[in-house]
PDB file of C-alpha atoms in Angstrom:
ATOM      1  CA  MET V   1      17.711 -13.018  25.684  1.00  0.00           C
ATOM      2  CA  TYR V   2      16.320 -14.788  29.164  1.00  0.00           C
ATOM      3  CA  ILE V   3      13.570 -17.180  28.409  1.00  0.00           C
ATOM      4  CA  LYS V   4      11.827 -17.847  31.899  1.00  0.00           C
ATOM      5  CA  GLY V   5      10.543 -22.036  31.945  1.00  0.00           C
ATOM      6  CA  GLY V   6       6.983 -22.120  33.033  1.00  0.00           C
ATOM      7  CA  GLY V   7       6.022 -18.699  30.842  1.00  0.00           C
ATOM      8  CA  LYS V   8       3.665 -18.122  27.953  1.00  0.00           C
ATOM      9  CA  ILE V   9       4.528 -17.038  24.848  1.00  0.00           C
ATOM     10  CA  ILE V  10       2.232 -15.205  22.426  1.00  0.00           C
ATOM     11  CA  CYS V  11       2.098 -14.502  18.785  1.00  0.00           C
ATOM     12  CA  PHE V  12      -0.412 -12.030  16.975  1.00  0.00           C
ATOM     13  CA  GLU V  13       0.772 -12.136  13.451  1.00  0.00           C
ATOM     14  CA  PRO V  14      -1.255 -11.826   9.972  1.00  0.00           C
ATOM     15  CA  HIS V  15      -2.236 -13.794   6.945  1.00  0.00           C
ATOM     16  CA  TRP V  16      -2.614 -11.886   4.017  1.00  0.00           C
ATOM     17  CA  ILE V  17      -4.322 -14.591   2.112  1.00  0.00           C
ATOM     18  CA  SER V  18      -7.532 -14.710   4.471  1.00  0.00           C
ATOM     19  CA  ASN V  19      -7.567 -11.330   5.069  1.00  0.00           C
ATOM     20  CA  MET V  20      -8.289 -10.643   1.752  1.00  0.00           C
ATOM     21  CA  ALA V  21     -11.120 -13.249   1.600  1.00  0.00           C
ATOM     22  CA  SER V  22     -12.796 -11.622   4.348  1.00  0.00           C
ATOM     23  CA  TYR V  23     -14.295  -8.321   2.493  1.00  0.00           C
ATOM     24  CA  LEU V  24     -17.948  -8.084   1.750  1.00  0.00           C
ATOM     25  CA  LEU V  25     -18.715  -4.450  -0.204  1.00  0.00           C
ATOM     26  CA  ASP V  26     -22.410  -4.387  -0.415  1.00  0.00           C
ATOM     27  CA  GLY V  27     -23.683  -4.205  -4.240  1.00  0.00           C
ATOM     28  CA  GLU V  28     -19.790  -5.552  -5.823  1.00  0.00           C
ATOM     29  CA  LYS V  29     -18.661  -9.048  -6.632  1.00  0.00           C
ATOM     30  CA  GLN V  30     -15.717  -9.613  -4.311  1.00  0.00           C
ATOM     31  CA  SER V  31     -13.828 -11.448  -7.368  1.00  0.00           C
ATOM     32  CA  GLU V  32     -13.759  -8.446  -9.245  1.00  0.00           C
ATOM     33  CA  PHE V  33     -12.047  -6.435  -6.776  1.00  0.00           C
ATOM     34  CA  ILE V  34      -9.977  -8.955  -4.349  1.00  0.00           C
ATOM     35  CA  GLN V  35      -8.602 -11.690  -6.943  1.00  0.00           C
ATOM     36  CA  LEU V  36      -7.673 -14.268  -4.663  1.00  0.00           C
ATOM     37  CA  GLY V  37      -5.342 -16.419  -6.564  1.00  0.00           C
ATOM     38  CA  VAL V  38      -3.381 -13.389  -8.025  1.00  0.00           C
ATOM     39  CA  LEU V  39      -2.703 -12.068  -4.494  1.00  0.00           C
ATOM     40  CA  GLN V  40      -1.450 -15.479  -2.918  1.00  0.00           C
ATOM     41  CA  LYS V  41       1.128 -15.782  -6.149  1.00  0.00           C
ATOM     42  CA  LEU V  42       2.122 -12.152  -5.115  1.00  0.00           C
ATOM     43  CA  PHE V  43       2.577 -12.897  -1.503  1.00  0.00           C
ATOM     44  CA  GLU V  44       4.044 -16.062  -2.238  1.00  0.00           C
ATOM     45  CA  SER V  45       6.542 -13.852  -4.213  1.00  0.00           C
ATOM     46  CA  ASP V  46       7.159 -11.673  -1.781  1.00  0.00           C
ATOM     47  CA  THR V  47       8.050 -14.202   0.811  1.00  0.00           C
ATOM     48  CA  GLN V  48      10.867 -15.654  -2.277  1.00  0.00           C
ATOM     49  CA  ARG V  49      12.119 -12.357  -2.912  1.00  0.00           C
ATOM     50  CA  ASN V  50      12.915 -10.689   0.099  1.00  0.00           C
ATOM     51  CA  GLY V  51      11.496 -12.893   2.998  1.00  0.00           C
ATOM     52  CA  LYS V  52       8.724 -10.482   4.040  1.00  0.00           C
ATOM     53  CA  ASP V  53       5.964 -13.311   4.527  1.00  0.00           C
ATOM     54  CA  GLY V  54       2.805 -11.748   5.106  1.00  0.00           C
ATOM     55  CA  ASN V  55       1.233 -15.551   5.441  1.00  0.00           C
ATOM     56  CA  ILE V  56       3.136 -16.419   8.461  1.00  0.00           C
ATOM     57  CA  GLY V  57       0.503 -16.404  10.853  1.00  0.00           C
ATOM     58  CA  MET V  58      -0.634 -19.756   9.686  1.00  0.00           C
ATOM     59  CA  LYS V  59       3.587 -20.697  10.191  1.00  0.00           C
ATOM     60  CA  ILE V  60       4.103 -19.834  13.760  1.00  0.00           C
ATOM     61  CA  PRO V  61       2.034 -22.714  15.464  1.00  0.00           C
ATOM     62  CA  ILE V  62       4.955 -25.000  13.451  1.00  0.00           C
ATOM     63  CA  TYR V  63       7.790 -22.428  14.658  1.00  0.00           C
ATOM     64  CA  LEU V  64       7.227 -22.653  17.816  1.00  0.00           C
ATOM     65  CA  SER V  65       6.802 -26.328  17.848  1.00  0.00           C
ATOM     66  CA  GLU V  66       9.893 -26.668  16.837  1.00  0.00           C
ATOM     67  CA  LEU V  67      11.465 -24.541  19.060  1.00  0.00           C
ATOM     68  CA  GLY V  68      10.234 -26.585  21.981  1.00  0.00           C
ATOM     69  CA  VAL V  69       7.298 -24.696  22.841  1.00  0.00           C
ATOM     70  CA  LYS V  70       4.361 -27.310  24.542  1.00  0.00           C
ATOM     71  CA  ASN V  71       0.698 -27.015  25.157  1.00  0.00           C
ATOM     72  CA  ILE V  72       0.348 -25.008  21.638  1.00  0.00           C
ATOM     73  CA  GLU V  73      -3.562 -23.368  20.594  1.00  0.00           C
ATOM     74  CA  CYS V  74      -4.310 -20.785  18.060  1.00  0.00           C
ATOM     75  CA  ARG V  75      -7.127 -18.572  17.799  1.00  0.00           C
ATOM     76  CA  VAL V  76      -8.111 -16.003  14.779  1.00  0.00           C
ATOM     77  CA  SER V  77      -9.125 -12.912  15.922  1.00  0.00           C
ATOM     78  CA  ASP V  78     -12.788 -11.671  16.344  1.00  0.00           C
ATOM     79  CA  LYS V  79     -12.661  -8.205  15.340  1.00  0.00           C
ATOM     80  CA  VAL V  80     -15.192  -7.544  12.326  1.00  0.00           C
ATOM     81  CA  ASN V  81     -15.244  -3.916  10.917  1.00  0.00           C
ATOM     82  CA  PHE V  82     -18.896  -2.887   9.988  1.00  0.00           C
ATOM     83  CA  LEU V  83     -18.949   0.240   8.014  1.00  0.00           C
ATOM     84  CA  ASP V  84     -22.978   0.850   8.565  1.00  0.00           C
ATOM     85  CA  SER V  85     -24.333   3.358   5.611  1.00  0.00           C
ATOM     86  CA  ASN V  86     -27.223   4.381   8.722  1.00  0.00           C
ATOM     87  CA  MET V  87     -24.761   4.426  11.508  1.00  0.00           C
ATOM     88  CA  HIS V  88     -24.240   8.409  12.849  1.00  0.00           C
ATOM     89  CA  HIS V  89     -22.594  10.493  10.776  1.00  0.00           C
ATOM     90  CA  ASN V  90     -19.539  11.361  13.023  1.00  0.00           C
ATOM     91  CA  ASP V  91     -19.255   7.679  14.027  1.00  0.00           C
ATOM     92  CA  LYS V  92     -19.297   6.230  10.349  1.00  0.00           C
ATOM     93  CA  ASN V  93     -16.667   9.094   9.316  1.00  0.00           C
ATOM     94  CA  ASP V  94     -14.806   7.998  11.774  1.00  0.00           C
ATOM     95  CA  LEU V  95     -14.630   4.149  10.964  1.00  0.00           C
ATOM     96  CA  TYR V  96     -14.240   5.267   7.075  1.00  0.00           C
ATOM     97  CA  GLN V  97     -11.029   7.271   7.343  1.00  0.00           C
ATOM     98  CA  SER V  98      -9.356   4.488   9.701  1.00  0.00           C
ATOM     99  CA  LEU V  99     -10.283   2.166   7.177  1.00  0.00           C
ATOM    100  CA  LYS V 100      -9.018   4.257   4.087  1.00  0.00           C
ATOM    101  CA  GLU V 101      -5.773   5.071   6.747  1.00  0.00           C
ATOM    102  CA  GLU V 102      -5.267   1.167   7.084  1.00  0.00           C
ATOM    103  CA  GLY V 103      -5.080   0.749   3.100  1.00  0.00           C
ATOM    104  CA  ILE V 104      -8.419  -0.297   2.171  1.00  0.00           C
ATOM    105  CA  ALA V 105      -9.623   0.220  -1.267  1.00  0.00           C
ATOM    106  CA  GLY V 106      -6.613   2.675  -1.443  1.00  0.00           C
ATOM    107  CA  ASP V 107      -6.039   4.546  -4.504  1.00  0.00           C
ATOM    108  CA  PRO V 108      -3.746   2.765  -7.043  1.00  0.00           C
ATOM    109  CA  GLY V 109      -2.603   5.630  -8.619  1.00  0.00           C
ATOM    110  CA  ASP V 110      -0.618   5.878 -11.872  1.00  0.00           C
ATOM    111  CA  LYS V 111      -1.710   2.611 -14.185  1.00  0.00           C
ATOM    112  CA  GLN V 112       1.726   2.313 -15.195  1.00  0.00           C
ATOM    113  CA  GLN V 113       3.974   2.992 -12.009  1.00  0.00           C
ATOM    114  CA  PHE V 114       1.551   0.275 -10.329  1.00  0.00           C
ATOM    115  CA  VAL V 115       1.735  -2.416 -13.364  1.00  0.00           C
ATOM    116  CA  GLU V 116       5.434  -2.185 -13.469  1.00  0.00           C
ATOM    117  CA  ARG V 117       5.739  -2.667  -9.766  1.00  0.00           C
ATOM    118  CA  LEU V 118       3.561  -5.305  -9.898  1.00  0.00           C
ATOM    119  CA  ILE V 119       5.592  -7.226 -12.684  1.00  0.00           C
ATOM    120  CA  ALA V 120       8.819  -6.338 -10.655  1.00  0.00           C
ATOM    121  CA  ARG V 121       7.126  -8.356  -8.111  1.00  0.00           C
ATOM    122  CA  GLY V 122       6.803 -11.270 -10.122  1.00  0.00           C
ATOM    123  CA  LEU V 123       3.589 -10.883 -11.706  1.00  0.00           C
ATOM    124  CA  THR V 124       2.577 -11.210 -15.926  1.00  0.00           C
ATOM    125  CA  TYR V 125       1.650  -8.228 -17.186  1.00  0.00           C
ATOM    126  CA  ASP V 126      -2.053  -9.290 -17.814  1.00  0.00           C
ATOM    127  CA  ASN V 127      -2.062 -10.462 -14.171  1.00  0.00           C
ATOM    128  CA  ALA V 128      -0.765  -6.950 -13.358  1.00  0.00           C
ATOM    129  CA  LEU V 129      -3.179  -5.179 -15.091  1.00  0.00           C
ATOM    130  CA  ALA V 130      -6.077  -7.128 -14.019  1.00  0.00           C
ATOM    131  CA  GLN V 131      -5.144  -5.911 -10.488  1.00  0.00           C
ATOM    132  CA  TYR V 132      -4.919  -2.742 -11.474  1.00  0.00           C
ATOM    133  CA  GLU V 133      -8.255  -2.755 -12.724  1.00  0.00           C
ATOM    134  CA  ALA V 134      -9.469  -4.633  -9.396  1.00  0.00           C
ATOM    135  CA  ALA V 135      -7.753  -2.208  -7.165  1.00  0.00           C
ATOM    136  CA  LEU V 136      -9.196   0.707  -9.423  1.00  0.00           C
ATOM    137  CA  ARG V 137     -12.888  -0.914  -9.140  1.00  0.00           C
ATOM    138  CA  PHE V 138     -12.593  -1.530  -5.548  1.00  0.00           C
ATOM    139  CA  PHE V 139     -11.407   2.165  -4.768  1.00  0.00           C
ATOM    140  CA  LYS V 140     -14.450   3.319  -7.076  1.00  0.00           C
ATOM    141  CA  ALA V 141     -16.895   1.628  -5.455  1.00  0.00           C
ATOM    142  CA  PHE V 142     -15.875   2.322  -1.731  1.00  0.00           C
ATOM    143  CA  HIS V 143     -16.964   5.330  -0.541  1.00  0.00           C
ATOM    144  CA  LEU V 144     -18.336   6.664   2.822  1.00  0.00           C
ATOM    145  CA  HIS V 145     -21.903   5.587   2.371  1.00  0.00           C
ATOM    146  CA  SER V 146     -21.060   1.863   1.631  1.00  0.00           C
ATOM    147  CA  PHE V 147     -21.895  -0.956   3.817  1.00  0.00           C
ATOM    148  CA  LEU V 148     -18.619  -2.816   3.596  1.00  0.00           C
ATOM    149  CA  VAL V 149     -17.752  -5.766   6.595  1.00  0.00           C
ATOM    150  CA  TYR V 150     -14.216  -6.417   6.755  1.00  0.00           C
ATOM    151  CA  ALA V 151     -12.635  -9.472   9.097  1.00  0.00           C
ATOM    152  CA  PRO V 152      -8.591  -8.394   9.141  1.00  0.00           C
ATOM    153  CA  ASN V 153      -8.450 -12.311  10.734  1.00  0.00           C
ATOM    154  CA  MET V 154      -5.199 -12.233  12.603  1.00  0.00           C
ATOM    155  CA  LYS V 155      -3.789 -15.399  13.636  1.00  0.00           C
ATOM    156  CA  ILE V 156      -3.219 -15.753  17.293  1.00  0.00           C
ATOM    157  CA  THR V 157      -0.924 -18.451  18.531  1.00  0.00           C
ATOM    158  CA  PHE V 158       0.099 -19.217  22.149  1.00  0.00           C
ATOM    159  CA  GLY V 159       1.824 -22.125  24.146  1.00  0.00           C
ATOM    160  CA  GLU V 160       4.080 -22.778  27.137  1.00  0.00           C
ATOM    161  CA  ILE V 161       7.968 -22.408  27.608  1.00  0.00           C
ATOM    162  CA  GLU V 162       9.354 -25.488  29.213  1.00  0.00           C
ATOM    163  CA  CYS V 163      13.439 -25.254  30.140  1.00  0.00           C
TER     164      CYS V 163
END
């Protein structure tokens, strides 16, 4: 790998917990379908268990600094998905399908399997069951005619390479 001095580096990385905090489904209490405390514990457990760090976006500036990158700056993507129940049907359907394909309000599937997978990832039975119920609530509440506002919040970090 060759790194050219005076060049730029840019990283686009997720921060799952801020992503999960950035939903609004009209008519629903967010805390009933997004349980931030349980999710944060789950994400941290996943990082320890398999090295997959969905919250890495917030750590990138530190990593780049440790690698000698200079003039580091950070931004958050300003993309917000707005499913407007009043929009034209074709546009609304396209956005709805895109959000579903992204995994928004996905069907949690079989309760026992869902709970067992979460327990294997470090949650207690009670937390896993509550997470299943929250996911099921979101799945049932979100439909084509919903108002949904969702901001993925990708973290954008950039700086300059000095060799």
